[in-house]
């Protein structure tokens, strides 16, 4: 059997367009990560029987710790990196703790993120920051990216049955030859990667004895993206630069304070009414 060769991930932002992703090493210090790690661990401690850690969607709006997560999602270290690939006018569209526990063997099938947000966001210039809260590696199911698959084109999807634990139901076909080009996004806590909305990626299940803990924050270029709010459950936040219609967004540019109150939106209303399906009650 041929020994598998490990590909070195791209850490050069100028190659982001070509590769569809880039990693940013040594960003947040251990001290800076402490508050975030403790807050997340408290959220995990509050999970009720039957609740799953992979369904902590939009914590920057819906969680009782929304201020902490909104502050992180507009942190200059993240936004500087995002600006280096999307330009200077930035909108925060979504965030999600993709925590892999030890029970479900949940893997994330090959997919393009773009498929998941067409009901509210349309454009070719969007990306995700994927921030490690603990070590991520093959053993605990780190993200795997197929470099160079970020053609601005939506691929056909196979719709997978929702088995109650999956977070991806819209998967794309990837043959073995292409799958063999996958790069492992192995990071230390406080490091992050950025990936393009079209690049194909996924991950294997967590085979370690501990949680795999990462936070995704998703951004759009304000100039080239069309936003529609009717079916979008949370506000769009303008976090840097300029936009045509600033009243459309919650303005969180660097000189603005966080909102006083938890933003009033569909997600928060549903959470308060106890009708938001899979999201943990006390997250
Ligand atoms: O966290 C993972 O394993 C997959 C991440 C992912 O699919 C995403 O951030 O879009």
PDB file of N, CA, C and O in Angstrom, residues 146-181:
ATOM      1  N   UNK A 146     -10.729  20.616  -0.163  1.00  0.00           N
ATOM      2  CA  UNK A 146     -10.200  20.208  -1.467  1.00  0.00           C
ATOM      3  C   UNK A 146      -9.708  21.461  -2.189  1.00  0.00           C
ATOM      4  O   UNK A 146     -10.509  22.226  -2.744  1.00  0.00           O
ATOM      5  N   UNK A 147      -8.392  21.708  -2.140  1.00  0.00           N
ATOM      6  CA  UNK A 147      -7.852  22.970  -2.675  1.00  0.00           C
ATOM      7  C   UNK A 147      -8.193  23.163  -4.143  1.00  0.00           C
ATOM      8  O   UNK A 147      -8.198  22.205  -4.928  1.00  0.00           O
ATOM      9  N   UNK A 148      -8.478  24.393  -4.507  1.00  0.00           N
ATOM     10  CA  UNK A 148      -8.710  24.732  -5.904  1.00  0.00           C
ATOM     11  C   UNK A 148     -10.087  24.368  -6.430  1.00  0.00           C
ATOM     12  O   UNK A 148     -10.375  24.548  -7.614  1.00  0.00           O
ATOM     13  N   UNK A 149     -10.974  23.858  -5.569  1.00  0.00           N
ATOM     14  CA  UNK A 149     -12.328  23.497  -6.041  1.00  0.00           C
ATOM     15  C   UNK A 149     -13.290  24.682  -5.924  1.00  0.00           C
ATOM     16  O   UNK A 149     -14.498  24.509  -6.059  1.00  0.00           O
ATOM     17  N   UNK A 150     -12.756  25.858  -5.707  1.00  0.00           N
ATOM     18  CA  UNK A 150     -13.594  27.036  -5.460  1.00  0.00           C
ATOM     19  C   UNK A 150     -13.994  27.742  -6.752  1.00  0.00           C
ATOM     20  O   UNK A 150     -13.937  28.966  -6.822  1.00  0.00           O
ATOM     21  N   UNK A 151     -14.389  26.974  -7.769  1.00  0.00           N
ATOM     22  CA  UNK A 151     -14.916  27.611  -8.987  1.00  0.00           C
ATOM     23  C   UNK A 151     -16.252  28.249  -8.628  1.00  0.00           C
ATOM     24  O   UNK A 151     -17.037  27.629  -7.905  1.00  0.00           O
ATOM     25  N   UNK A 152     -16.543  29.454  -9.140  1.00  0.00           N
ATOM     26  CA  UNK A 152     -17.817  30.094  -8.769  1.00  0.00           C
ATOM     27  C   UNK A 152     -19.008  29.435  -9.456  1.00  0.00           C
ATOM     28  O   UNK A 152     -19.634  29.991 -10.348  1.00  0.00           O
ATOM     29  N   UNK A 153     -19.302  28.247  -9.046  1.00  0.00           N
ATOM     30  CA  UNK A 153     -20.338  27.445  -9.696  1.00  0.00           C
ATOM     31  C   UNK A 153     -20.936  26.511  -8.645  1.00  0.00           C
ATOM     32  O   UNK A 153     -20.188  25.868  -7.897  1.00  0.00           O
ATOM     33  N   UNK A 154     -22.257  26.455  -8.609  1.00  0.00           N
ATOM     34  CA  UNK A 154     -22.897  25.534  -7.672  1.00  0.00           C
ATOM     35  C   UNK A 154     -22.957  24.148  -8.292  1.00  0.00           C
ATOM     36  O   UNK A 154     -23.430  23.984  -9.422  1.00  0.00           O
ATOM     37  N   UNK A 155     -22.478  23.158  -7.579  1.00  0.00           N
ATOM     38  CA  UNK A 155     -22.488  21.784  -8.088  1.00  0.00           C
ATOM     39  C   UNK A 155     -23.813  21.114  -7.707  1.00  0.00           C
ATOM     40  O   UNK A 155     -24.475  21.528  -6.755  1.00  0.00           O
ATOM     41  N   UNK A 156     -24.179  20.079  -8.462  1.00  0.00           N
ATOM     42  CA  UNK A 156     -25.400  19.330  -8.127  1.00  0.00           C
ATOM     43  C   UNK A 156     -25.244  18.700  -6.753  1.00  0.00           C
ATOM     44  O   UNK A 156     -24.134  18.319  -6.362  1.00  0.00           O
ATOM     45  N   UNK A 157     -26.370  18.572  -6.052  1.00  0.00           N
ATOM     46  CA  UNK A 157     -26.274  17.982  -4.716  1.00  0.00           C
ATOM     47  C   UNK A 157     -27.107  16.705  -4.602  1.00  0.00           C
ATOM     48  O   UNK A 157     -28.101  16.537  -5.300  1.00  0.00           O
ATOM     49  N   UNK A 158     -26.675  15.840  -3.718  1.00  0.00           N
ATOM     50  CA  UNK A 158     -27.489  14.709  -3.282  1.00  0.00           C
ATOM     51  C   UNK A 158     -28.088  15.122  -1.943  1.00  0.00           C
ATOM     52  O   UNK A 158     -27.354  15.571  -1.057  1.00  0.00           O
ATOM     53  N   UNK A 159     -29.395  14.969  -1.810  1.00  0.00           N
ATOM     54  CA  UNK A 159     -30.027  15.365  -0.550  1.00  0.00           C
ATOM     55  C   UNK A 159     -30.028  14.158   0.393  1.00  0.00           C
ATOM     56  O   UNK A 159     -30.647  13.134   0.107  1.00  0.00           O
ATOM     57  N   UNK A 160     -29.299  14.319   1.482  1.00  0.00           N
ATOM     58  CA  UNK A 160     -29.142  13.217   2.447  1.00  0.00           C
ATOM     59  C   UNK A 160     -30.288  13.273   3.464  1.00  0.00           C
ATOM     60  O   UNK A 160     -30.741  14.364   3.817  1.00  0.00           O
ATOM     61  N   UNK A 161     -30.704  12.129   3.922  1.00  0.00           N
ATOM     62  CA  UNK A 161     -31.758  12.104   4.938  1.00  0.00           C
ATOM     63  C   UNK A 161     -31.246  12.708   6.247  1.00  0.00           C
ATOM     64  O   UNK A 161     -30.091  12.480   6.619  1.00  0.00           O
ATOM     65  N   UNK A 162     -32.086  13.469   6.914  1.00  0.00           N
ATOM     66  CA  UNK A 162     -31.706  14.042   8.209  1.00  0.00           C
ATOM     67  C   UNK A 162     -31.873  12.949   9.269  1.00  0.00           C
ATOM     68  O   UNK A 162     -32.984  12.553   9.600  1.00  0.00           O
ATOM     69  N   UNK A 163     -30.741  12.471   9.799  1.00  0.00           N
ATOM     70  CA  UNK A 163     -30.805  11.380  10.778  1.00  0.00           C
ATOM     71  C   UNK A 163     -30.881  11.916  12.216  1.00  0.00           C
ATOM     72  O   UNK A 163     -30.748  11.173  13.176  1.00  0.00           O
ATOM     73  N   UNK A 164     -31.061  13.224  12.361  1.00  0.00           N
ATOM     74  CA  UNK A 164     -31.193  13.815  13.702  1.00  0.00           C
ATOM     75  C   UNK A 164     -29.878  14.259  14.285  1.00  0.00           C
ATOM     76  O   UNK A 164     -29.848  14.946  15.304  1.00  0.00           O
ATOM     77  N   UNK A 165     -28.763  13.870  13.659  1.00  0.00           N
ATOM     78  CA  UNK A 165     -27.480  14.323  14.197  1.00  0.00           C
ATOM     79  C   UNK A 165     -26.680  15.123  13.163  1.00  0.00           C
ATOM     80  O   UNK A 165     -25.789  15.875  13.521  1.00  0.00           O
ATOM     81  N   UNK A 166     -27.034  14.999  11.898  1.00  0.00           N
ATOM     82  CA  UNK A 166     -26.221  15.647  10.868  1.00  0.00           C
ATOM     83  C   UNK A 166     -26.469  17.161  10.807  1.00  0.00           C
ATOM     84  O   UNK A 166     -27.556  17.629  11.142  1.00  0.00           O
ATOM     85  N   UNK A 167     -25.437  17.884  10.375  1.00  0.00           N
ATOM     86  CA  UNK A 167     -25.629  19.314  10.104  1.00  0.00           C
ATOM     87  C   UNK A 167     -25.566  19.601   8.608  1.00  0.00           C
ATOM     88  O   UNK A 167     -25.733  20.731   8.190  1.00  0.00           O
ATOM     89  N   UNK A 168     -25.286  18.574   7.800  1.00  0.00           N
ATOM     90  CA  UNK A 168     -25.228  18.782   6.342  1.00  0.00           C
ATOM     91  C   UNK A 168     -26.132  17.772   5.650  1.00  0.00           C
ATOM     92  O   UNK A 168     -25.962  16.563   5.812  1.00  0.00           O
ATOM     93  N   UNK A 169     -27.063  18.257   4.854  1.00  0.00           N
ATOM     94  CA  UNK A 169     -27.900  17.332   4.093  1.00  0.00           C
ATOM     95  C   UNK A 169     -27.706  17.525   2.590  1.00  0.00           C
ATOM     96  O   UNK A 169     -28.225  16.750   1.800  1.00  0.00           O
ATOM     97  N   UNK A 170     -26.968  18.564   2.187  1.00  0.00           N
ATOM     98  CA  UNK A 170     -26.788  18.846   0.753  1.00  0.00           C
ATOM     99  C   UNK A 170     -25.339  18.546   0.366  1.00  0.00           C
ATOM    100  O   UNK A 170     -24.463  19.397   0.499  1.00  0.00           O
ATOM    101  N   UNK A 171     -25.118  17.329  -0.080  1.00  0.00           N
ATOM    102  CA  UNK A 171     -23.735  16.892  -0.312  1.00  0.00           C
ATOM    103  C   UNK A 171     -23.415  16.827  -1.798  1.00  0.00           C
ATOM    104  O   UNK A 171     -24.298  16.596  -2.614  1.00  0.00           O
ATOM    105  N   UNK A 172     -22.131  16.998  -2.123  1.00  0.00           N
ATOM    106  CA  UNK A 172     -21.721  16.894  -3.531  1.00  0.00           C
ATOM    107  C   UNK A 172     -20.896  15.610  -3.709  1.00  0.00           C
ATOM    108  O   UNK A 172     -20.294  15.116  -2.753  1.00  0.00           O
ATOM    109  N   UNK A 173     -20.906  15.094  -4.942  1.00  0.00           N
ATOM    110  CA  UNK A 173     -20.125  13.887  -5.240  1.00  0.00           C
ATOM    111  C   UNK A 173     -18.650  14.228  -5.358  1.00  0.00           C
ATOM    112  O   UNK A 173     -18.292  15.186  -6.044  1.00  0.00           O
ATOM    113  N   UNK A 174     -17.825  13.443  -4.715  1.00  0.00           N
ATOM    114  CA  UNK A 174     -16.368  13.629  -4.814  1.00  0.00           C
ATOM    115  C   UNK A 174     -15.773  12.249  -5.050  1.00  0.00           C
ATOM    116  O   UNK A 174     -15.987  11.333  -4.243  1.00  0.00           O
ATOM    117  N   UNK A 175     -15.040  12.066  -6.182  1.00  0.00           N
ATOM    118  CA  UNK A 175     -14.476  10.735  -6.410  1.00  0.00           C
ATOM    119  C   UNK A 175     -13.167  10.571  -5.621  1.00  0.00           C
ATOM    120  O   UNK A 175     -12.649  11.535  -5.049  1.00  0.00           O
ATOM    121  N   UNK A 176     -12.659   9.343  -5.617  1.00  0.00           N
ATOM    122  CA  UNK A 176     -11.508   9.052  -4.755  1.00  0.00           C
ATOM    123  C   UNK A 176     -10.290   9.900  -5.122  1.00  0.00           C
ATOM    124  O   UNK A 176      -9.573  10.407  -4.262  1.00  0.00           O
ATOM    125  N   UNK A 177     -10.119  10.090  -6.427  1.00  0.00           N
ATOM    126  CA  UNK A 177      -8.942  10.853  -6.880  1.00  0.00           C
ATOM    127  C   UNK A 177      -8.971  12.277  -6.311  1.00  0.00           C
ATOM    128  O   UNK A 177      -7.960  12.780  -5.814  1.00  0.00           O
ATOM    129  N   UNK A 178     -10.156  12.880  -6.369  1.00  0.00           N
ATOM    130  CA  UNK A 178     -10.273  14.242  -5.834  1.00  0.00           C
ATOM    131  C   UNK A 178     -10.166  14.217  -4.300  1.00  0.00           C
ATOM    132  O   UNK A 178      -9.471  15.042  -3.699  1.00  0.00           O
ATOM    133  N   UNK A 179     -10.818  13.249  -3.683  1.00  0.00           N
ATOM    134  CA  UNK A 179     -10.780  13.164  -2.210  1.00  0.00           C
ATOM    135  C   UNK A 179      -9.340  13.022  -1.712  1.00  0.00           C
ATOM    136  O   UNK A 179      -8.988  13.526  -0.637  1.00  0.00           O
ATOM    137  N   UNK A 180      -8.495  12.377  -2.511  1.00  0.00           N
ATOM    138  CA  UNK A 180      -7.094  12.188  -2.112  1.00  0.00           C
ATOM    139  C   UNK A 180      -6.301  13.498  -2.083  1.00  0.00           C
ATOM    140  O   UNK A 180      -5.189  13.538  -1.574  1.00  0.00           O
ATOM    141  N   UNK A 181      -6.883  14.568  -2.664  1.00  0.00           N
ATOM    142  CA  UNK A 181      -6.171  15.858  -2.639  1.00  0.00           C
ATOM    143  C   UNK A 181      -6.506  16.668  -1.372  1.00  0.00           C
ATOM    144  O   UNK A 181      -6.030  17.788  -1.212  1.00  0.00           O
TER     145      UNK A 181
END
